[in-house]
CSV table of C-alpha atoms in Angstrom, one decimal:
chain,number,residue,atom,x,y,z
A,160,MET,CA,0.0,0.0,0.0
A,161,THR,CA,3.0,2.2,-0.6
A,162,ALA,CA,2.2,5.6,-2.2
A,163,GLU,CA,3.9,6.5,-5.5
A,164,LEU,CA,6.6,9.1,-4.9
A,165,GLN,CA,7.3,12.3,-6.8
A,166,HIS,CA,10.4,12.2,-9.1
A,167,THR,CA,12.8,14.7,-10.4
A,168,LEU,CA,15.9,14.6,-12.6
A,169,ALA,CA,19.1,13.1,-11.0
A,170,LYS,CA,21.3,15.8,-12.7
A,171,SER,CA,21.1,18.4,-15.5
A,172,ALA,CA,21.3,17.5,-19.2
A,173,GLY,CA,20.9,19.5,-22.3
A,174,PHE,CA,21.1,19.7,-26.1
A,175,GLY,CA,20.5,22.1,-29.0
A,176,GLY,CA,18.7,22.3,-32.3
A,177,THR,CA,16.3,24.2,-34.4
A,178,SER,CA,12.7,25.3,-33.4
A,179,LEU,CA,9.9,24.1,-35.6
A,180,HIS,CA,7.7,27.2,-35.9
A,181,THR,CA,10.2,30.1,-35.3
A,182,GLY,CA,13.1,28.4,-37.1
A,183,GLU,CA,15.5,29.8,-34.4
A,184,LYS,CA,18.6,28.0,-33.0
A,185,VAL,CA,18.0,27.1,-29.4
A,186,THR,CA,19.7,25.3,-26.5
A,187,LEU,CA,17.6,23.5,-24.0
A,188,LYS,CA,18.7,22.1,-20.6
A,189,LEU,CA,16.6,20.0,-18.1
A,190,GLN,CA,17.4,20.8,-14.4
A,191,PRO,CA,16.3,19.0,-11.2
A,192,ALA,CA,13.6,20.8,-9.0
A,193,PRO,CA,12.3,20.3,-5.5
A,194,VAL,CA,9.0,18.5,-4.5
A,195,ASP,CA,5.7,20.1,-5.5
A,196,HIS,CA,7.6,22.4,-7.9
A,197,GLY,CA,6.0,21.0,-11.0
A,198,ILE,CA,7.3,21.7,-14.4
A,199,LYS,CA,8.5,25.3,-15.2
A,200,PHE,CA,10.1,26.8,-18.3
A,201,LYS,CA,12.9,29.4,-17.7
A,202,ARG,CA,13.8,31.9,-20.4
A,203,LYS,CA,17.6,32.3,-20.0
A,204,ASP,CA,17.7,34.7,-22.9
A,205,LEU,CA,15.6,37.4,-21.2
A,206,ALA,CA,16.4,39.8,-18.4
A,207,ASP,CA,15.7,38.4,-14.9
A,208,GLU,CA,15.3,34.9,-16.5
A,209,PRO,CA,11.5,34.7,-16.0
A,210,THR,CA,9.8,31.4,-15.4
A,211,ILE,CA,6.5,30.1,-16.7
A,212,ASP,CA,4.5,27.4,-14.9
A,213,ALA,CA,3.4,24.6,-17.3
A,214,ASN,CA,-0.3,24.8,-16.4
A,215,ILE,CA,-3.6,25.4,-18.1
A,216,ALA,CA,-4.0,28.8,-16.5
A,217,ASN,CA,-1.0,30.0,-18.6
A,218,LEU,CA,-2.2,28.6,-22.0
A,219,LYS,CA,-2.2,31.2,-24.7
A,220,THR,CA,-2.6,29.7,-28.1
A,221,VAL,CA,-3.2,26.2,-29.7
A,222,GLU,CA,-2.5,27.0,-33.3
A,223,ARG,CA,-0.8,23.7,-34.5
A,224,ALA,CA,1.1,23.7,-31.2
A,225,THR,CA,0.6,24.5,-27.5
A,226,THR,CA,1.9,27.9,-26.4
A,227,ILE,CA,2.0,29.0,-22.8
A,228,GLY,CA,3.0,32.4,-21.3
A,229,GLU,CA,2.9,34.8,-18.4
A,230,GLY,CA,2.7,38.6,-19.1
A,231,ALA,CA,4.6,39.3,-22.3
A,232,VAL,CA,6.8,36.1,-22.0
A,233,ARG,CA,5.9,33.1,-24.2
A,234,VAL,CA,7.1,29.6,-24.8
A,235,HIS,CA,5.9,27.9,-28.0
A,236,THR,CA,5.4,24.2,-28.8
A,237,VAL,CA,5.8,22.9,-25.3
A,238,GLU,CA,3.9,19.6,-25.9
A,239,HIS,CA,6.8,17.3,-26.9
A,240,VAL,CA,9.1,18.0,-24.0
A,241,LEU,CA,6.1,18.0,-21.5
A,242,SER,CA,4.9,14.7,-23.0
A,243,ALA,CA,8.3,13.1,-22.5
A,244,LEU,CA,8.7,14.4,-18.9
A,245,SER,CA,5.2,13.3,-17.9
A,246,ALA,CA,5.3,9.8,-19.5
A,247,MET,CA,8.9,9.1,-18.2
A,248,GLY,CA,7.8,9.8,-14.7
A,249,VAL,CA,9.3,13.3,-14.0
A,250,ASP,CA,7.1,15.4,-11.8
A,251,ASN,CA,9.4,18.3,-10.9
A,252,ALA,CA,11.8,20.0,-13.3
A,253,ILE,CA,13.1,23.3,-14.7
A,254,ILE,CA,13.3,23.5,-18.5
A,255,GLU,CA,15.9,26.2,-19.3
A,256,MET,CA,15.9,27.7,-22.9
A,257,ASN,CA,17.7,30.5,-24.6
A,258,ALA,CA,14.9,31.1,-27.0
A,259,ASN,CA,11.1,31.0,-27.0
A,260,GLU,CA,10.6,27.4,-28.5
A,261,PRO,CA,12.3,24.1,-27.7
A,262,PRO,CA,14.3,22.2,-30.4
A,263,ILE,CA,12.0,20.1,-32.7
A,264,GLY,CA,14.7,17.4,-33.2
A,265,ASP,CA,13.3,14.8,-35.6
A,266,GLY,CA,9.7,15.8,-34.9
A,267,SER,CA,9.2,13.2,-32.2
A,268,ALA,CA,9.7,13.1,-28.4
A,269,ALA,CA,12.5,10.5,-28.7
A,270,PRO,CA,15.3,13.2,-28.3
A,271,TYR,CA,13.7,14.3,-25.0
A,272,VAL,CA,13.4,10.7,-23.8
A,273,GLU,CA,17.1,10.2,-24.4
A,274,LEU,CA,17.9,13.5,-22.6
A,275,ILE,CA,15.8,12.4,-19.6
A,276,LYS,CA,17.6,9.0,-19.6
A,277,LYS,CA,21.0,10.8,-19.8
A,278,ALA,CA,20.0,13.0,-16.7
A,279,GLY,CA,18.4,10.0,-14.9
A,280,THR,CA,15.5,10.3,-12.4
A,281,ALA,CA,15.5,10.4,-8.6
A,282,ALA,CA,12.7,9.6,-6.2
A,283,GLN,CA,11.6,12.4,-3.8
A,284,GLU,CA,10.1,12.1,-0.3
A,285,THR,CA,6.6,13.4,-1.1
A,286,PRO,CA,3.7,11.3,-2.7
A,287,ARG,CA,2.5,12.1,-6.2
A,288,ARG,CA,-0.8,13.8,-6.6
A,289,PHE,CA,-3.4,12.0,-8.7
A,290,PHE,CA,-6.8,12.9,-10.2
A,291,ASP,CA,-8.8,9.7,-10.0
A,292,VAL,CA,-11.6,9.8,-12.6
A,293,ARG,CA,-14.9,9.0,-10.9
A,294,GLU,CA,-17.4,9.8,-13.7
A,295,PRO,CA,-17.1,10.3,-17.5
A,296,ILE,CA,-15.9,13.7,-18.7
A,297,HIS,CA,-16.3,14.5,-22.4
A,298,VAL,CA,-15.6,17.4,-24.7
A,299,GLU,CA,-16.2,17.8,-28.5
A,300,SER,CA,-15.6,20.4,-31.1
A,301,LYS,CA,-17.7,21.6,-34.1
A,302,SER,CA,-15.0,20.1,-36.4
A,303,GLY,CA,-15.8,16.6,-35.2
A,304,SER,CA,-13.1,16.1,-32.5
A,305,LEU,CA,-14.2,14.1,-29.5
A,306,LEU,CA,-12.4,13.3,-26.2
A,307,VAL,CA,-13.9,11.2,-23.4
A,308,LEU,CA,-12.3,10.5,-20.1
A,309,LEU,CA,-13.5,7.3,-18.3
A,310,PRO,CA,-12.6,5.8,-14.9
A,311,ASP,CA,-9.6,3.4,-14.9
A,312,ASP,CA,-7.1,2.1,-12.4
A,313,LYS,CA,-4.2,3.1,-14.8
A,314,PHE,CA,-3.6,5.8,-17.3
A,315,ARG,CA,-4.6,4.7,-20.8
A,316,VAL,CA,-5.1,6.5,-24.1
A,317,SER,CA,-7.0,5.2,-27.1
A,318,CYS,CA,-6.9,7.3,-30.2
A,319,THR,CA,-8.6,7.3,-33.6
A,320,GLN,CA,-6.9,9.7,-36.0
A,321,ALA,CA,-8.3,10.7,-39.4
A,322,GLY,CA,-7.0,13.3,-41.9
A,323,PRO,CA,-9.0,15.4,-44.4
A,324,ASN,CA,-11.8,13.3,-46.1
A,325,ASN,CA,-10.9,10.6,-43.5
A,326,ARG,CA,-7.6,9.8,-45.3
A,327,PHE,CA,-5.0,7.8,-43.3
A,328,THR,CA,-7.5,6.8,-40.6
A,329,GLN,CA,-5.5,5.1,-37.9
A,330,PHE,CA,-6.1,3.7,-34.4
A,331,PHE,CA,-3.8,3.0,-31.4
A,332,SER,CA,-4.4,2.2,-27.8
A,333,ALA,CA,-2.1,1.7,-24.9
A,334,GLU,CA,-1.7,1.8,-21.1
A,335,ILE,CA,1.0,4.5,-20.7
A,336,SER,CA,4.2,3.5,-18.9
A,337,PRO,CA,7.7,4.8,-19.2
A,338,ALA,CA,8.9,1.6,-21.1
A,339,LEU,CA,5.9,1.6,-23.5
A,340,TYR,CA,6.1,5.3,-24.1
A,341,GLU,CA,9.8,5.1,-25.0
A,342,ARG,CA,9.3,2.2,-27.3
A,343,GLU,CA,5.9,2.8,-28.9
A,344,ILE,CA,4.9,6.5,-28.5
A,345,ALA,CA,8.0,8.7,-28.3
A,346,PRO,CA,9.5,7.9,-31.8
A,347,ALA,CA,6.2,8.9,-33.6
A,348,ARG,CA,6.9,12.1,-35.5
A,349,THR,CA,4.8,15.2,-36.1
A,350,PHE,CA,3.0,15.3,-39.5
A,351,VAL,CA,1.1,17.8,-41.7
A,352,PHE,CA,-1.2,17.4,-44.7
A,353,TYR,CA,0.1,19.2,-47.8
A,354,GLU,CA,-3.1,21.3,-48.1
A,355,GLU,CA,-2.4,22.7,-44.6
A,356,VAL,CA,1.2,23.8,-45.4
A,357,ALA,CA,0.5,27.0,-47.3
A,358,PRO,CA,-2.0,28.4,-44.6
A,359,LEU,CA,0.6,27.7,-41.9
A,360,MET,CA,3.3,29.5,-43.8
A,361,GLU,CA,1.0,32.5,-44.3
A,362,LYS,CA,0.6,32.6,-40.5
A,363,ASN,CA,4.4,32.7,-40.2
A,364,LEU,CA,4.5,29.2,-38.7
A,365,ILE,CA,6.7,26.1,-39.5
A,366,LYS,CA,9.7,28.3,-40.4
A,367,GLY,CA,12.0,25.5,-39.2
A,368,GLY,CA,9.9,22.7,-40.7
A,369,SER,CA,11.5,20.3,-43.2
A,370,LEU,CA,11.2,16.6,-44.2
A,371,GLU,CA,13.9,15.9,-41.5
A,372,ASN,CA,11.6,16.9,-38.7
A,373,ALA,CA,8.1,16.4,-40.0
A,374,ILE,CA,6.1,14.1,-42.3
A,375,VAL,CA,4.2,15.7,-45.1
A,376,VAL,CA,1.2,13.8,-46.5
A,377,ARG,CA,0.3,14.7,-50.1
A,378,GLY,CA,-2.6,12.9,-51.5
A,379,ASP,CA,-2.0,9.2,-50.7
A,380,ALA,CA,1.8,9.7,-50.6
A,381,VAL,CA,3.9,10.1,-47.4
A,382,LEU,CA,6.9,12.5,-47.9
A,383,SER,CA,9.6,12.2,-45.3
A,384,LYS,CA,13.3,11.6,-44.9
A,385,GLU,CA,12.7,8.0,-43.8
A,386,PRO,CA,9.7,5.7,-44.1
A,387,LEU,CA,6.9,5.6,-41.5
A,388,ARG,CA,8.3,4.3,-38.2
A,389,PHE,CA,4.9,2.6,-37.5
A,390,ALA,CA,2.0,1.9,-39.7
A,391,ASP,CA,-0.1,3.9,-37.3
A,392,GLU,CA,2.5,6.6,-36.6
A,393,PHE,CA,0.0,9.5,-36.9
A,394,ALA,CA,-2.3,8.1,-34.2
A,395,ARG,CA,0.7,7.5,-32.0
A,396,HIS,CA,1.9,11.0,-32.4
A,397,LYS,CA,-1.6,12.3,-31.5
A,398,ILE,CA,-1.3,10.3,-28.3
A,399,LEU,CA,2.1,11.9,-27.7
A,400,ASP,CA,0.5,15.3,-28.0
A,401,ILE,CA,-2.4,14.4,-25.7
A,402,ILE,CA,0.0,13.3,-23.0
A,403,GLY,CA,1.9,16.6,-23.4
A,404,ASP,CA,-1.2,18.8,-23.3
A,405,LEU,CA,-2.6,16.9,-20.3
A,406,ALA,CA,0.6,17.7,-18.4
A,407,LEU,CA,-0.8,21.2,-18.1
A,408,ILE,CA,-3.2,19.8,-15.4
A,409,GLY,CA,-0.3,19.7,-13.0
A,410,THR,CA,-1.4,16.3,-11.5
A,411,ARG,CA,-1.3,12.8,-12.8
A,412,ILE,CA,-4.4,11.0,-14.0
A,413,ARG,CA,-5.8,7.6,-13.4
A,414,GLY,CA,-8.3,7.2,-16.2
A,415,HIS,CA,-8.9,6.1,-19.8
A,416,ILE,CA,-8.9,8.8,-22.6
A,417,ILE,CA,-10.7,7.9,-25.7
A,418,ALA,CA,-9.9,10.4,-28.5
A,419,VAL,CA,-11.4,10.8,-32.0
A,420,LYS,CA,-9.6,13.2,-34.3
A,421,PRO,CA,-7.9,15.1,-31.4
A,422,GLY,CA,-6.0,18.3,-31.6
A,423,HIS,CA,-4.4,20.9,-29.3
A,424,ALA,CA,-7.6,23.0,-29.0
A,425,VAL,CA,-9.9,20.1,-27.9
A,426,ASN,CA,-7.1,18.7,-25.7
A,427,ALA,CA,-7.0,22.0,-23.9
A,428,GLU,CA,-10.8,21.9,-23.4
A,429,LEU,CA,-10.5,18.5,-21.8
A,430,VAL,CA,-7.7,19.8,-19.5
A,431,ARG,CA,-10.0,22.7,-18.4
A,432,ALA,CA,-12.9,20.3,-17.8
A,433,ILE,CA,-10.6,18.0,-15.7
A,434,VAL,CA,-9.2,20.9,-13.7
A,435,LYS,CA,-12.7,22.2,-13.0
A,436,GLN,CA,-13.9,18.8,-11.9
A,437,HIS,CA,-10.8,18.3,-9.7
A,438,ALA,CA,-11.3,21.7,-8.1
A,439,LYS,CA,-14.9,20.8,-7.3
A,440,ILE,CA,-13.9,17.6,-5.6
A,441,THR,CA,-11.1,19.3,-3.7
A,442,ALA,CA,-13.5,22.0,-2.4
A,443,LEU,CA,-15.8,19.3,-1.0
A,444,SER,CA,-13.1,17.6,1.0
A,445,VAL,CA,-11.3,18.9,4.0
A,446,PRO,CA,-8.1,16.9,4.5
A,447,ARG,CA,-7.9,15.4,8.0
A,448,THR,CA,-5.1,13.7,9.7
A,449,PHE,CA,-6.0,10.4,11.3
A,450,PRO,CA,-5.6,10.5,15.1
A,451,PRO,CA,-2.3,8.9,16.2
A,452,GLY,CA,-1.9,5.9,18.6
A,453,GLU,CA,-4.0,2.8,19.2
A,454,GLY,CA,-6.7,4.4,21.4
A,455,GLY,CA,-10.3,4.6,20.4
A,456,LEU,CA,-12.3,7.3,18.6
A,457,ASP,CA,-15.4,9.0,20.0
A,458,ILE,CA,-18.5,9.6,17.8
A,459,ASN,CA,-17.2,13.1,16.7
A,460,GLN,CA,-13.9,11.6,15.5
A,461,VAL,CA,-15.8,8.8,13.7
A,462,MET,CA,-17.9,11.4,11.9
A,463,GLU,CA,-14.8,13.3,10.9
A,464,ILE,CA,-13.5,10.2,9.2
A,465,LEU,CA,-16.7,8.5,7.8
A,466,PRO,CA,-19.0,10.4,5.4
A,467,HIS,CA,-22.1,8.5,6.7
A,468,ARG,CA,-24.8,10.3,8.7
A,469,PHE,CA,-28.1,9.3,10.4
A,470,PRO,CA,-29.7,6.9,9.7
A,471,PHE,CA,-26.8,5.2,7.9
A,472,LEU,CA,-24.0,5.8,10.4
A,473,MET,CA,-23.7,2.3,12.0
A,474,VAL,CA,-20.8,2.9,14.4
A,475,ASP,CA,-21.2,4.7,17.7
A,476,ARG,CA,-17.5,4.6,18.6
A,477,ILE,CA,-14.2,2.8,17.9
A,478,LEU,CA,-13.0,1.0,21.1
A,479,GLY,CA,-9.4,0.6,19.9
A,480,PHE,CA,-6.9,-0.6,17.3
A,481,GLU,CA,-4.6,-3.7,17.7
A,482,GLY,CA,-1.5,-3.0,15.7
A,483,GLU,CA,-2.0,-2.1,12.0
A,484,THR,CA,-4.4,-4.9,11.2
A,485,LYS,CA,-7.2,-5.1,13.7
A,486,CYS,CA,-10.0,-2.7,14.9
A,487,THR,CA,-13.0,-3.0,17.1
A,488,GLY,CA,-16.1,-0.8,16.9
A,489,LEU,CA,-19.3,-0.6,18.9
A,490,LYS,CA,-22.9,0.1,18.1
A,491,THR,CA,-25.7,0.2,20.7
A,492,VAL,CA,-28.9,-1.1,19.1
A,493,THR,CA,-32.0,0.8,20.5
A,494,VAL,CA,-35.7,0.3,19.9
A,495,ASN,CA,-35.7,3.8,18.3
A,496,GLU,CA,-33.6,2.7,15.3
A,497,PRO,CA,-35.6,3.8,12.2
A,498,PHE,CA,-35.4,0.4,10.5
A,499,PHE,CA,-37.4,-1.3,13.3
A,500,ALA,CA,-40.5,0.5,12.2
A,501,GLY,CA,-40.7,-1.5,9.0
A,502,HIS,CA,-38.5,-4.6,9.6
A,503,PHE,CA,-40.7,-7.3,11.3
A,504,PRO,CA,-43.0,-4.9,13.1
A,505,GLY,CA,-44.0,-6.5,16.4
A,506,HIS,CA,-40.9,-8.6,16.4
A,507,PRO,CA,-38.1,-6.1,15.8
A,508,VAL,CA,-34.9,-7.6,14.3
A,509,MET,CA,-31.9,-5.7,13.0
A,510,PRO,CA,-31.6,-6.3,9.2
A,511,GLY,CA,-28.5,-8.4,8.3
A,512,VAL,CA,-27.6,-6.1,5.5
A,513,LEU,CA,-27.1,-3.3,8.1
A,514,GLN,CA,-24.9,-5.5,10.1
A,515,VAL,CA,-22.7,-5.9,7.0
A,516,GLU,CA,-22.8,-2.1,6.6
A,517,ALA,CA,-21.6,-1.7,10.2
A,518,MET,CA,-18.7,-4.2,9.5
A,519,ALA,CA,-17.9,-2.3,6.3
A,520,GLN,CA,-17.7,1.1,8.2
A,521,VAL,CA,-15.4,-0.3,10.9
A,522,ALA,CA,-13.2,-1.9,8.2
A,523,SER,CA,-13.0,1.4,6.3
A,524,ILE,CA,-11.8,3.2,9.5
A,525,LEU,CA,-9.1,0.5,10.0
A,526,LEU,CA,-7.9,0.8,6.4
A,527,MET,CA,-7.8,4.6,6.6
A,528,LYS,CA,-5.8,4.3,9.8
A,529,LEU,CA,-3.3,2.1,8.0
A,530,ALA,CA,-3.1,4.7,5.2
A,531,LYS,CA,-2.6,7.4,7.9
A,532,SER,CA,-5.2,9.6,6.1
A,533,ALA,CA,-8.9,10.2,6.6
A,534,SER,CA,-9.1,12.1,3.3
A,535,ARG,CA,-10.4,9.1,1.4
A,536,ILE,CA,-13.6,7.2,1.0
A,537,GLY,CA,-13.9,3.4,1.1
A,538,TYR,CA,-16.2,2.0,-1.5
A,539,PHE,CA,-17.7,-1.5,-0.7
A,540,MET,CA,-16.9,-3.8,-3.6
A,541,SER,CA,-17.9,-7.3,-2.6
A,542,ALA,CA,-18.9,-9.5,0.3
A,543,ASP,CA,-18.0,-13.2,0.4
A,544,GLU,CA,-18.7,-16.0,2.9
A,545,VAL,CA,-21.4,-13.9,4.7
A,546,LYS,CA,-23.2,-15.7,7.4
A,547,PHE,CA,-26.0,-14.6,9.8
A,548,ARG,CA,-25.9,-16.8,12.8
A,549,LYS,CA,-28.2,-15.2,15.4
A,550,PRO,CA,-30.8,-12.4,15.3
A,551,VAL,CA,-30.0,-9.0,16.8
A,552,PHE,CA,-32.7,-7.3,18.9
A,553,PRO,CA,-33.2,-3.9,20.5
A,554,GLY,CA,-31.1,-3.5,23.6
A,555,ASP,CA,-28.2,-5.6,22.1
A,556,THR,CA,-24.7,-4.1,21.9
A,557,LEU,CA,-22.8,-5.0,18.8
A,558,PHE,CA,-19.1,-5.3,19.0
A,559,ILE,CA,-17.8,-5.0,15.5
A,560,HIS,CA,-14.4,-6.6,14.7
A,561,ALA,CA,-12.4,-6.0,11.5
A,562,GLU,CA,-9.1,-7.7,10.6
A,563,LEU,CA,-7.1,-6.8,7.5
A,564,THR,CA,-6.3,-10.0,5.5
A,565,LYS,CA,-5.1,-8.7,2.1
A,566,ALA,CA,-3.9,-5.3,0.7
A,567,ARG,CA,-3.0,-4.6,-2.9
A,568,SER,CA,-1.4,-1.2,-3.7
A,569,ASN,CA,-3.0,1.6,-1.8
A,570,ARG,CA,-6.4,1.2,-3.4
A,571,LEU,CA,-7.7,-2.3,-2.8
A,572,ALA,CA,-8.0,-4.2,0.5
A,573,LYS,CA,-9.8,-7.2,2.0
A,574,ALA,CA,-10.9,-7.6,5.6
A,575,HIS,CA,-12.5,-10.4,7.7
A,576,CYS,CA,-15.3,-8.9,9.8
A,577,SER,CA,-17.7,-10.1,12.5
A,578,CYS,CA,-20.4,-8.7,14.7
A,579,VAL,CA,-20.5,-10.1,18.3
A,580,VAL,CA,-23.3,-9.9,20.9
A,581,ASN,CA,-22.7,-11.3,24.4
A,582,ASP,CA,-19.5,-13.1,23.2
A,583,ALA,CA,-21.4,-14.9,20.4
A,584,VAL,CA,-20.8,-14.2,16.7
A,585,VAL,CA,-24.1,-13.1,15.2
A,586,SER,CA,-22.8,-12.3,11.7
A,587,GLU,CA,-19.5,-12.4,9.7
A,588,GLY,CA,-18.0,-12.1,6.3
A,589,ASP,CA,-15.1,-11.2,4.1
A,590,LEU,CA,-15.4,-7.7,2.6
A,591,MET,CA,-13.5,-6.2,-0.3
A,592,PHE,CA,-13.0,-2.4,-0.6
A,593,THR,CA,-11.5,0.2,-3.0
A,594,PHE,CA,-10.4,3.6,-1.9
A,595,LEU,CA,-10.6,7.0,-3.7
A,596,ASP,CA,-9.6,10.4,-2.6
A,597,LYS,CA,-12.6,12.4,-1.3
């Protein structure tokens, strides 16, 4: 259940080249940065060497590339270097440049992957921040672009790319890891359709473009210095761009992006939607530190940890913890419980399903104690080997025991639980949970 740690670069590393859109010569250097620093660009060529945070609040334009800026300072075409840093697991870094656009290299992110490998990465002492997707988020454009973000335990991107008149329609899907990115995504080069070249040149763009750093598609022909590196190279490059643009969120994602004809503009709209949703969730949760020690918790402390309230709060207090794996809670069953009015009137019996709920709530508290955080919610996934041995009546006191039996990562756990009245087990079962940030 160990949390993933933030990473930075082990040392600095740099290289030089030509910018795609401005055509300028530029030297870029990656530098280590402290925890929670994020990714920042530093313009070494300007007075006072201003820095720009790589986040969506600083997005300026999305014309064939992603441009960020603060005040009058700009950095163009940031998506390739951001893509490589994000996918290769770098959370904190300074990108120093002596011009306003990074080198284009061969039009892929492979040169940046090599630069990151040359610098090496180093773990830091603070956990990574994640946005766990809980419900679908989608954005679409009038031009037919569509992006949908779905819940997933990992970060996955599936992309369908189609050119004008649906030429060169391609599909690629992958769970993004550093090894896969380096092998399957980073080498994919930027591309342009021939009919788009003249309008881009009229806008003073692609001054540094050539067949050495971009693929040009003319009709059904592919013009480039070398053949396609993958049959679906265009779809892979679109995934490369999506990863780079999503780096502007400032936190990692656990979710599955399904993209149809993506581009920088619609990518940016998805980033804004994610940031808005993340802010909404964060505003609803007040991070709380779990009380230290093995002592019990009174009802106020229980209510600070569990989101449940009357009539669904099934724990009156926590009597205590035994090490890291055991916990005992208590519930006094009174004749005034709301469920007695409709459950066997005239012969009130506590419903078995509510005994299971009481076990689940005590187990949730145990697992949050283990994670040393109350800023999460335990979602009940399954109940196995559940047995109800004796009825529970008004006046009984339930002693609710939970013992952790299995934990996988910091998101899945299993506990054996039981309810006891007068030293006799009245119900028991094996419960499975998943945990999400509130």
